[in-house]
Structure formats: C-alpha cells, structure tokens
Short mmCIF file of C-alpha atoms and ligand atoms in Angstrom, two decimals:
data_model
loop_
_atom_site.label_atom_id
_atom_site.label_comp_id
_atom_site.label_asym_id
_atom_site.label_seq_id
_atom_site.Cartn_x
_atom_site.Cartn_y
_atom_site.Cartn_z
CA MET A 1 21.98 -24.81 120.28
CA PRO A 2 18.75 -24.48 118.34
CA SER A 3 18.19 -27.41 115.94
CA PRO A 4 19.38 -26.86 112.42
CA SER A 5 16.91 -26.86 109.58
CA GLN A 6 15.62 -30.21 108.37
CA ARG A 7 16.82 -29.24 104.91
CA ILE A 8 20.48 -29.11 106.01
CA ALA A 9 20.20 -31.98 108.50
CA THR A 10 18.96 -34.32 105.78
CA LEU A 11 21.04 -33.06 102.93
CA THR A 12 22.78 -36.42 102.32
CA GLY A 13 19.62 -38.44 102.91
CA ASP A 14 20.64 -41.27 105.18
CA GLY A 15 23.52 -39.15 106.57
CA ASP A 16 26.18 -41.06 104.66
CA ASP A 17 27.73 -39.22 101.78
CA GLY A 18 29.27 -42.38 100.33
CA TRP A 19 32.80 -41.12 100.57
CA GLN A 20 34.10 -43.09 103.57
CA LEU A 21 36.66 -44.92 101.46
CA PHE A 22 38.03 -41.64 100.21
CA TYR A 23 38.26 -40.25 103.78
CA ARG A 24 39.91 -43.43 105.01
CA ALA A 25 42.51 -43.37 102.13
CA ARG A 26 43.30 -39.68 102.97
CA ALA A 27 43.71 -40.53 106.64
CA MET A 28 46.08 -43.37 105.78
CA LYS A 29 48.05 -41.01 103.54
CA ALA A 30 48.20 -38.41 106.32
CA ALA A 31 49.52 -41.17 108.62
CA GLY A 32 52.42 -41.65 106.19
CA HIS A 33 51.27 -44.57 103.99
CA ASP A 34 52.05 -44.33 100.31
CA VAL A 35 48.46 -44.72 99.07
CA LEU A 36 47.91 -44.79 95.33
CA GLU A 37 44.81 -42.62 95.05
CA LEU A 38 42.48 -43.24 92.10
CA THR A 39 39.51 -41.67 93.80
CA ILE A 40 38.52 -38.05 92.96
CA GLY A 41 38.46 -36.23 89.67
CA GLU A 42 41.49 -34.09 90.33
CA HIS A 43 44.27 -33.88 87.71
CA ASP A 44 47.79 -34.89 88.57
CA ILE A 45 49.00 -31.66 86.94
CA GLY A 46 48.38 -28.13 88.28
CA THR A 47 46.87 -25.20 86.41
CA ASP A 48 49.09 -24.05 83.49
CA PRO A 49 51.65 -21.44 84.72
CA LEU A 50 50.55 -19.03 81.93
CA ILE A 51 47.03 -19.06 83.35
CA LEU A 52 48.45 -18.45 86.81
CA ASP A 53 50.59 -15.54 85.48
CA GLU A 54 47.41 -14.01 84.06
CA MET A 55 45.60 -14.44 87.42
CA HIS A 56 48.50 -12.72 89.18
CA ARG A 57 48.63 -9.91 86.56
CA ALA A 58 44.89 -9.36 86.82
CA ALA A 59 45.03 -9.21 90.65
CA ARG A 60 47.91 -6.74 90.51
CA ALA A 61 45.98 -4.70 87.91
CA GLY A 62 43.21 -4.17 90.41
CA HIS A 63 40.67 -6.95 89.67
CA THR A 64 40.31 -7.57 93.42
CA GLY A 65 37.16 -5.71 94.21
CA TYR A 66 33.58 -6.87 93.75
CA ALA A 67 33.23 -8.12 90.22
CA ALA A 68 30.00 -7.83 88.18
CA VAL A 69 27.61 -10.37 89.75
CA PRO A 70 26.49 -11.96 86.42
CA GLY A 71 30.18 -12.27 85.39
CA VAL A 72 32.40 -9.82 83.66
CA ALA A 73 31.12 -8.85 80.22
CA ALA A 74 34.11 -10.20 78.28
CA LEU A 75 34.01 -13.58 79.91
CA ARG A 76 30.20 -13.93 79.46
CA ALA A 77 30.78 -13.04 75.78
CA ALA A 78 33.60 -15.60 75.43
CA VAL A 79 31.54 -18.37 76.95
CA ALA A 80 28.56 -17.36 74.72
CA ALA A 81 30.84 -17.61 71.64
CA ARG A 82 32.07 -21.03 72.69
CA LEU A 83 28.53 -22.25 73.29
CA SER A 84 27.21 -20.71 70.00
CA LYS A 85 29.66 -23.00 68.15
CA GLN A 86 28.75 -26.10 70.20
CA HIS A 87 25.00 -25.51 70.12
CA GLY A 88 24.88 -24.39 66.48
CA ARG A 89 22.73 -21.39 67.31
CA ARG A 90 23.32 -17.78 68.54
CA VAL A 91 23.99 -17.81 72.26
CA THR A 92 24.54 -14.31 73.72
CA ALA A 93 26.09 -13.06 76.92
CA ASP A 94 22.58 -12.60 78.32
CA HIS A 95 22.12 -16.42 78.15
CA VAL A 96 25.16 -16.91 80.35
CA LEU A 97 25.67 -16.61 84.11
CA ILE A 98 29.23 -16.99 85.45
CA VAL A 99 29.28 -19.03 88.66
CA PRO A 100 31.91 -20.25 91.14
CA GLY A 101 32.30 -23.72 89.60
CA GLY A 102 29.97 -26.30 88.02
CA GLN A 103 28.67 -27.36 91.46
CA ALA A 104 27.39 -23.85 92.16
CA GLY A 105 25.83 -23.99 88.66
CA LEU A 106 24.04 -27.27 89.52
CA PHE A 107 22.66 -25.74 92.72
CA ALA A 108 21.57 -22.56 90.97
CA ALA A 109 19.94 -24.47 88.07
CA HIS A 110 17.90 -26.68 90.41
CA HIS A 111 16.93 -23.62 92.45
CA ALA A 112 15.72 -22.04 89.28
CA ALA A 113 13.87 -25.14 88.01
CA CYS A 114 12.25 -26.69 91.06
CA ASP A 115 9.93 -25.70 93.88
CA ALA A 116 9.88 -27.37 97.27
CA GLY A 117 8.48 -30.88 96.98
CA ASP A 118 9.04 -31.20 93.21
CA ARG A 119 10.29 -34.47 91.82
CA ALA A 120 13.69 -33.95 90.26
CA LEU A 121 14.97 -36.81 88.12
CA LEU A 122 18.60 -37.80 87.88
CA ILE A 123 20.30 -40.73 86.13
CA ASP A 124 21.83 -43.38 88.42
CA PRO A 125 24.88 -43.87 88.65
CA TYR A 126 25.42 -40.18 89.34
CA TYR A 127 28.07 -37.71 90.46
CA ALA A 128 28.07 -37.96 94.26
CA THR A 129 26.72 -34.48 94.98
CA TYR A 130 23.57 -34.76 92.84
CA PRO A 131 21.00 -36.02 95.36
CA GLY A 132 22.22 -33.56 98.05
CA THR A 133 22.09 -30.68 95.54
CA ILE A 134 18.52 -31.54 94.70
CA ARG A 135 17.55 -31.85 98.39
CA ALA A 136 19.30 -28.53 99.07
CA VAL A 137 16.64 -26.74 97.08
CA GLY A 138 13.81 -28.71 98.82
CA ALA A 139 13.10 -30.99 95.86
CA LEU A 140 12.94 -34.79 95.89
CA PRO A 141 15.68 -36.69 93.98
CA VAL A 142 14.26 -39.49 91.85
CA PRO A 143 16.92 -41.76 90.34
CA VAL A 144 16.35 -43.46 87.00
CA PRO A 145 18.81 -46.27 86.08
CA ALA A 146 21.47 -46.55 83.45
CA ARG A 147 22.80 -50.07 83.35
CA SER A 148 26.26 -51.44 82.95
CA GLU A 149 24.86 -53.91 80.39
CA ASP A 150 23.61 -50.95 78.31
CA GLY A 151 26.99 -49.23 78.43
CA PHE A 152 25.44 -46.95 81.03
CA GLN A 153 23.10 -45.26 78.56
CA PRO A 154 19.89 -44.20 80.32
CA ASP A 155 16.91 -46.52 80.44
CA LEU A 156 14.50 -44.46 78.34
CA ALA A 157 11.48 -46.67 79.14
CA ALA A 158 12.05 -46.13 82.90
CA LEU A 159 12.62 -42.45 82.33
CA ALA A 160 9.30 -42.04 80.47
CA VAL A 161 7.54 -43.55 83.41
CA ALA A 162 9.40 -41.49 86.02
CA ALA A 163 8.87 -38.31 84.05
CA LYS A 164 5.11 -38.23 84.73
CA GLY A 165 4.59 -35.30 87.16
CA ALA A 166 8.31 -34.57 87.48
CA ARG A 167 9.75 -31.04 87.18
CA SER A 168 13.31 -31.49 86.03
CA LEU A 169 15.83 -34.01 84.74
CA LEU A 170 19.52 -33.84 85.40
CA ILE A 171 21.78 -35.46 82.81
CA ASN A 172 25.59 -35.65 82.60
CA SER A 173 27.37 -36.48 79.41
CA PRO A 174 30.31 -37.26 79.23
CA ASN A 175 29.44 -38.94 82.48
CA ASN A 176 31.00 -39.18 85.86
CA PRO A 177 31.34 -41.93 87.13
CA THR A 178 30.71 -44.12 84.03
CA GLY A 179 32.47 -42.34 81.17
CA ALA A 180 29.35 -42.81 79.04
CA VAL A 181 28.85 -40.25 76.25
CA TYR A 182 25.16 -40.19 75.39
CA SER A 183 24.27 -41.58 72.04
CA ASP A 184 22.09 -39.70 69.57
CA GLU A 185 19.33 -42.19 70.42
CA SER A 186 19.64 -41.44 74.16
CA LEU A 187 19.66 -37.71 73.53
CA SER A 188 16.67 -37.63 71.20
CA GLY A 189 14.76 -39.97 73.57
CA ILE A 190 15.48 -37.67 76.47
CA ALA A 191 14.49 -34.63 74.44
CA ALA A 192 11.18 -36.22 73.41
CA ILE A 193 10.36 -37.16 77.08
CA ALA A 194 11.36 -33.72 78.39
CA GLN A 195 9.05 -32.08 75.84
CA ALA A 196 6.18 -34.50 76.43
CA HIS A 197 6.29 -33.91 80.21
CA ASP A 198 7.37 -30.28 80.16
CA LEU A 199 10.56 -30.89 82.09
CA TRP A 200 13.55 -28.66 82.61
CA VAL A 201 16.73 -30.45 81.51
CA ILE A 202 19.75 -29.61 83.51
CA ALA A 203 22.71 -30.73 81.41
CA ASP A 204 25.97 -31.07 83.28
CA GLU A 205 28.63 -30.83 80.56
CA VAL A 206 31.72 -30.19 82.62
CA TYR A 207 33.59 -33.05 80.84
CA ASP A 208 32.85 -31.78 77.30
CA THR A 209 36.47 -31.53 76.35
CA GLN A 210 37.17 -35.12 77.31
CA VAL A 211 35.69 -37.30 74.61
CA TRP A 212 37.58 -40.37 73.37
CA HIS A 213 35.02 -41.89 70.96
CA GLY A 214 32.03 -40.41 69.18
CA ARG A 215 31.21 -36.74 69.87
CA HIS A 216 29.75 -34.59 72.60
CA ARG A 217 26.38 -33.30 71.45
CA PRO A 218 24.87 -30.69 73.81
CA ILE A 219 21.21 -31.48 74.37
CA ALA A 220 20.43 -27.74 74.03
CA SER A 221 21.34 -28.13 70.31
CA LEU A 222 18.40 -30.52 69.66
CA PRO A 223 15.21 -29.02 68.20
CA GLY A 224 13.03 -27.39 70.82
CA MET A 225 15.45 -27.95 73.66
CA ALA A 226 17.21 -24.61 74.15
CA ALA A 227 14.05 -23.16 75.76
CA ARG A 228 13.99 -25.80 78.48
CA THR A 229 17.68 -26.57 79.05
CA LEU A 230 20.04 -25.15 81.63
CA SER A 231 23.58 -26.23 80.60
CA ILE A 232 26.38 -26.24 83.09
CA GLY A 233 30.05 -25.81 82.10
CA SER A 234 33.28 -25.31 84.07
CA LEU A 235 36.95 -24.74 83.58
CA SER A 236 37.72 -27.21 86.38
CA LYS A 237 38.19 -30.31 84.20
CA SER A 238 38.94 -28.72 80.82
CA HIS A 239 41.78 -26.52 82.03
CA ALA A 240 42.89 -28.15 85.31
CA MET A 241 41.46 -25.22 87.27
CA THR A 242 39.51 -27.18 89.88
CA GLY A 243 40.58 -24.83 92.77
CA SER A 244 39.78 -21.66 90.85
CA ARG A 245 36.02 -22.31 91.03
CA LEU A 246 34.94 -20.97 87.67
CA GLY A 247 31.96 -22.15 85.65
CA TRP A 248 28.74 -21.10 83.97
CA VAL A 249 25.08 -21.79 83.44
CA CYS A 250 23.57 -21.18 80.02
CA GLY A 251 19.85 -20.97 79.58
CA PRO A 252 16.94 -18.86 78.35
CA GLU A 253 17.52 -15.15 78.99
CA ALA A 254 14.55 -14.71 81.32
CA VAL A 255 15.60 -17.45 83.72
CA ILE A 256 19.31 -16.31 83.62
CA ALA A 257 18.08 -12.87 84.71
CA GLN A 258 16.36 -14.57 87.69
CA MET A 259 19.46 -16.56 88.46
CA ILE A 260 21.44 -13.31 88.56
CA THR A 261 19.12 -12.22 91.38
CA LEU A 262 19.85 -15.54 93.08
CA ALA A 263 23.59 -14.95 92.70
CA THR A 264 23.23 -11.51 94.25
CA HIS A 265 21.71 -13.23 97.30
CA THR A 266 24.16 -16.20 97.49
CA THR A 267 27.68 -15.95 95.89
CA TYR A 268 27.74 -12.29 94.89
CA GLY A 269 29.78 -13.29 91.89
CA VAL A 270 33.20 -14.76 91.16
CA PRO A 271 36.51 -12.90 91.97
CA GLY A 272 37.54 -10.67 89.01
CA TYR A 273 41.13 -11.99 88.85
CA ILE A 274 39.79 -15.55 88.50
CA GLN A 275 37.43 -14.51 85.73
CA GLU A 276 40.28 -12.70 83.93
CA ALA A 277 42.38 -15.88 84.19
CA GLY A 278 39.43 -17.88 82.83
CA LEU A 279 39.07 -15.48 79.94
CA PHE A 280 42.72 -15.93 79.13
CA ALA A 281 42.40 -19.75 79.46
CA LEU A 282 39.52 -19.89 77.00
CA ALA A 283 41.42 -17.62 74.58
CA GLN A 284 44.23 -20.20 74.39
CA GLY A 285 41.86 -22.36 72.29
CA ALA A 286 41.54 -26.11 71.92
CA ALA A 287 45.28 -27.01 72.13
CA ILE A 288 45.51 -26.52 75.87
CA GLU A 289 42.26 -28.40 76.42
CA ALA A 290 43.66 -31.31 74.34
CA SER A 291 46.87 -31.40 76.31
CA VAL A 292 44.99 -31.46 79.61
CA ALA A 293 42.79 -34.27 78.38
CA ALA A 294 45.42 -36.42 76.64
CA PRO A 295 46.88 -38.27 79.77
CA PHE A 296 43.39 -39.55 80.63
CA LYS A 297 42.94 -41.16 77.23
CA ARG A 298 46.44 -42.69 77.47
CA ARG A 299 45.74 -44.17 80.91
CA ARG A 300 42.26 -45.32 79.88
CA ASP A 301 43.81 -47.29 77.01
CA LEU A 302 46.49 -48.77 79.28
CA LEU A 303 43.89 -49.99 81.79
CA LEU A 304 41.64 -51.42 79.09
CA ALA A 305 44.63 -53.26 77.50
CA ARG A 306 45.80 -54.62 80.84
CA ILE A 307 42.46 -56.15 81.80
CA GLU A 308 41.31 -57.32 78.39
CA ASP A 309 39.87 -60.81 78.69
CA HIS A 310 40.46 -60.82 82.46
CA PRO A 311 38.28 -63.56 84.03
CA TYR A 312 37.10 -61.44 87.03
CA LEU A 313 37.43 -57.78 85.95
CA ARG A 314 35.34 -56.35 83.15
CA ALA A 315 35.75 -52.76 82.07
CA ILE A 316 32.93 -50.79 80.55
CA PRO A 317 35.06 -48.92 77.98
CA PRO A 318 34.42 -45.17 78.64
CA ASP A 319 33.89 -42.85 75.70
CA GLY A 320 34.85 -39.83 77.71
CA ALA A 321 35.77 -38.24 81.11
CA MET A 322 38.55 -39.23 83.48
CA TYR A 323 37.36 -42.51 84.88
CA VAL A 324 36.92 -46.18 84.10
CA MET A 325 34.19 -48.31 85.64
CA LEU A 326 35.14 -51.92 86.39
CA ASP A 327 32.53 -54.54 86.88
CA ILE A 328 33.88 -56.71 89.72
CA ARG A 329 30.78 -58.84 90.37
CA ALA A 330 32.62 -61.93 89.14
CA THR A 331 34.85 -61.70 92.27
CA GLY A 332 31.77 -62.26 94.43
CA LEU A 333 32.41 -58.98 96.34
CA SER A 334 30.41 -55.79 96.48
CA GLY A 335 32.09 -52.61 95.24
CA ASP A 336 32.39 -51.44 98.86
CA GLU A 337 34.07 -54.69 99.95
CA PHE A 338 36.35 -54.76 96.96
CA ALA A 339 37.47 -51.18 97.43
CA ALA A 340 37.95 -51.55 101.22
CA ARG A 341 40.00 -54.73 100.90
CA LEU A 342 42.06 -53.38 97.96
CA LEU A 343 42.99 -50.39 100.05
CA ASP A 344 44.08 -52.51 103.00
CA ALA A 345 45.87 -55.12 100.96
CA GLU A 346 47.49 -53.03 98.23
CA LEU A 347 47.27 -49.37 99.35
CA VAL A 348 45.30 -48.59 96.20
CA ALA A 349 42.20 -46.44 96.60
CA VAL A 350 39.35 -46.66 94.09
CA MET A 351 35.73 -45.56 94.66
CA PRO A 352 33.04 -48.20 95.28
CA GLY A 353 30.31 -48.02 92.60
CA GLU A 354 27.83 -47.90 95.51
CA SER A 355 28.99 -44.34 96.24
CA PHE A 356 27.32 -43.30 93.02
CA GLY A 357 23.92 -44.90 93.43
CA ASN A 358 22.35 -48.34 93.19
CA ALA A 359 22.92 -48.90 89.47
CA ALA A 360 26.68 -49.07 89.95
CA ALA A 361 26.68 -51.67 92.74
CA GLY A 362 29.23 -54.39 92.13
CA HIS A 363 31.50 -51.94 90.27
CA VAL A 364 34.45 -49.72 91.23
CA ARG A 365 35.41 -46.45 89.62
CA VAL A 366 39.04 -45.94 88.78
CA ALA A 367 40.02 -42.29 88.38
CA LEU A 368 42.78 -41.84 85.74
CA THR A 369 44.53 -39.34 87.80
CA LEU A 370 48.02 -40.56 88.73
CA PRO A 371 51.13 -40.02 86.62
CA ASP A 372 51.57 -42.84 84.13
CA ASP A 373 54.19 -44.85 86.09
CA ARG A 374 52.32 -44.78 89.38
CA PHE A 375 49.06 -45.44 87.53
CA ALA A 376 50.50 -48.54 85.89
CA ASP A 377 51.75 -49.71 89.32
CA ALA A 378 48.27 -49.16 90.85
CA ILE A 379 46.67 -51.18 88.02
CA ALA A 380 49.16 -54.03 88.43
CA ARG A 381 48.33 -54.13 92.15
CA LEU A 382 44.57 -54.02 91.45
CA ILE A 383 44.84 -56.98 89.03
CA GLY A 384 47.07 -58.87 91.48
CA PHE A 385 44.48 -58.32 94.18
CA ALA A 386 41.59 -59.59 91.97
CA GLU A 387 43.70 -62.73 91.31
CA THR A 388 44.21 -63.41 94.98
CA LEU A 389 40.40 -63.28 95.45
CA ALA A 390 39.95 -65.85 92.77
CA ALA A 391 42.52 -68.11 94.29
N1 LIG B 401 29.73 -32.29 87.64
C1 LIG B 401 30.45 -33.44 87.60
C2 LIG B 401 29.87 -34.56 86.84
C3 LIG B 401 31.61 -33.55 88.27
O1 LIG B 401 32.35 -34.73 88.17
C4 LIG B 401 32.13 -32.48 88.99
C5 LIG B 401 33.43 -32.58 89.73
O2 LIG B 401 33.97 -33.63 89.89
C6 LIG B 401 31.36 -31.32 89.02
C7 LIG B 401 30.21 -31.24 88.32
C8 LIG B 401 31.82 -30.10 89.80
O3 LIG B 401 32.78 -29.43 89.09
P1 LIG B 401 33.27 -27.97 89.51
O4 LIG B 401 34.68 -28.11 90.01
O5 LIG B 401 33.17 -27.19 88.27
O6 LIG B 401 32.38 -27.48 90.59
#
C-alpha cells in the first residue's frame, strides 16, 4: 500500500497513546476476570430513559434525514441561552456550532485557531487526546506544567514564557485528570497572558456541571476574552450521554461561520434525533444534571475519607469532575508500575498519571465510575495493595 500521511502516522507522537493499562484491563475482563475498572470517564448509569424516549420519538417523527449542518435552530438557541447565563453576556445562536461531541469540538477549534507548524499550548497533565488533536491539525503541542504541589493550578510564570510566539492555549476546567477547578487568580493570569500574546484560548468546559467546591467560571466571561475564546461543551458528562456524541463550540460569530464550512466538509452535522434528544435534555434543567453528578461527589468524599493521613497515598482533593488523583510517590513506584501491579495483584484498574503527561508522573488517576459498593471494594483493595508495598 502507499504510505499513509506523516500527519496520521505520527498522531500519537511516539506511537504510544498511553492507554496500555486500559486495554490490558479490558482484555482481562473479556477473558472473564472480574476487574474493577476505575479507568475511563464513563458513568456507571446509562442515559435517562426519558431522554431515550425523546430520541425514539424524534426518530419516529422523521428526524432521520440530514440535519442542518450548524445544528438545528432550537438547539443552537438553547445552548446560546445556557451560555448567556454562564458568561453573563448575550450569546446568540450564531455564536454556537453543534458538533458530534466535545472531542469533535476540540478538533474543530484547533483547526480554526492554528495553521500548520503553529505552537499550540496545553496544560500538563492533560486529557489523553489533547496532543494528538493538536498534531491532527498540523500544529505542535507545547505542554506547560500544572503541579501537584500547586493543587494542579497552571504555572503562570512558565505559561508566560511559553506563550511567546504561540498561537493558542488549550485549558480545561474542571479538569480531567486532576479535578482542579481554576481559581480566579489562574483565570485572570491566563487571560492576561492570552491578551498580551494574542492567543486563541480553547476552553474545554465539558465538566462544568461537576463542581464540588468553588465555582466554574468560564474564561469567556472575563473582560476582553469572548473575542479570543472558543469554548467547548458537551452533554456527554453532564447528562450521561457519552455515546450520543453531542456537543458544541461557542465563539465569535465570524469564526463559527468558518467552522460551519469545516463541518460541511467533515461531519456534515449531527443526527437530528440526537439533537432533539439533547434539546429535551437541556430543557429538563439543573435537577437532572445534579442527579447525574451527585454519585461522583459521594465517591470522591468516600475516597478522601478512606485515605486521610495515609502514610503512602496522598490525594489531591479535586474540586470538580469525576476523578481523584493520588500521589503514590511515597511507595517508590512510578504511576505506570503502581497501576500495572495493582491490576495484577488486586484486579483493580486505575490510570497511571504518566498517561496524562509528565507533570502527573508518580500519580494514578482514580475514576469515580463504579457503583458505590464496588467502588468501596476497589478502594479497600487499592489501600491494601499500597500497604503490601510498604511492608
Ligand atoms: N474533554 C475532556 C477533558 C474529557 O475528559 C472528555 C472525555 O472524557 C472529552 C473532552 C470528550 O468528551 P465528548 O464525549 O464530549 O467527546
């Protein structure tokens, strides 16, 4: 066969996407082992049956043909209304593009912001797809650290240095994998740097309904930021609709118009029955979002209580999202080694911090995604495992 493009051949950089542990846990499960999986950000509940009823109704009512590429008007308007409240300014349907999930939004936003060869900043630790998404548009991913010791708030001094000559900055608050919710100080520092260096800010806000402490403040709501921010949202996490692939990008009208042209040449829109179901889901208001989020807060609290004052495990208490980062450096193992040995010894799968960049080395990420009784069992096994290491 002819050789594939360099762009696709080098999408994951060194060819390793960092998810070996996840694949191994899945293979063990397929082979019949009862693995307790605390790996990916997938709820242990399905989509609410009322939302599914609406999806079915919409499909039967004929929403099965090509839908409007920018998104159906009512859904764009509903997202705009939601963002108007969050951003404290008037967001209209023309500022919103409906996309098949937040990931498609991240790709489209980088495509809109960056040319080939541009330096695209991201904060390390990062959601695993970020560097590949940046490479997919031909740009160069440049990680800037956020350290465990700083509660995983971004290092603003390092960011100011990296920003020279860069084109874009990708931020994610509430954060995966760390659970950090960016402080006012972080957000205003980022805004000042973005303005000083004329950067696009791509703000991944897919966890905005999962905040345990403080508040989620969209960076687009800061003075001068709406004109340079592309915000990404999704119903995956907020409404347990991961498989429906429904999200949005919000940004200045002119660039959204160009992204509609991109959508015409890539996704050609999102199925109409999915959009109708999303519209219905948003119309249910905050109660459904709170009920989807509540188990993660409960399990977060349980985990923090169980390892309080533990000699070898230190949690970095997350202010949001569905994960807890554990600092396991006191065990003497790397995150990779800890996760691999925990899986073999206890059939508990957590993600090595190294899967999310260099800044999370020596940590593991625990996803809060098993029913409470199985979650408590997994945590007991994890603690027991750490104690055998110490012994
Ligand atoms: N951004 C972050 C930070 C995520 O953790 C995820 C999924 O885990 C996504 C984006 C992608 O979400 P979606 O299902 O909306 O594509």
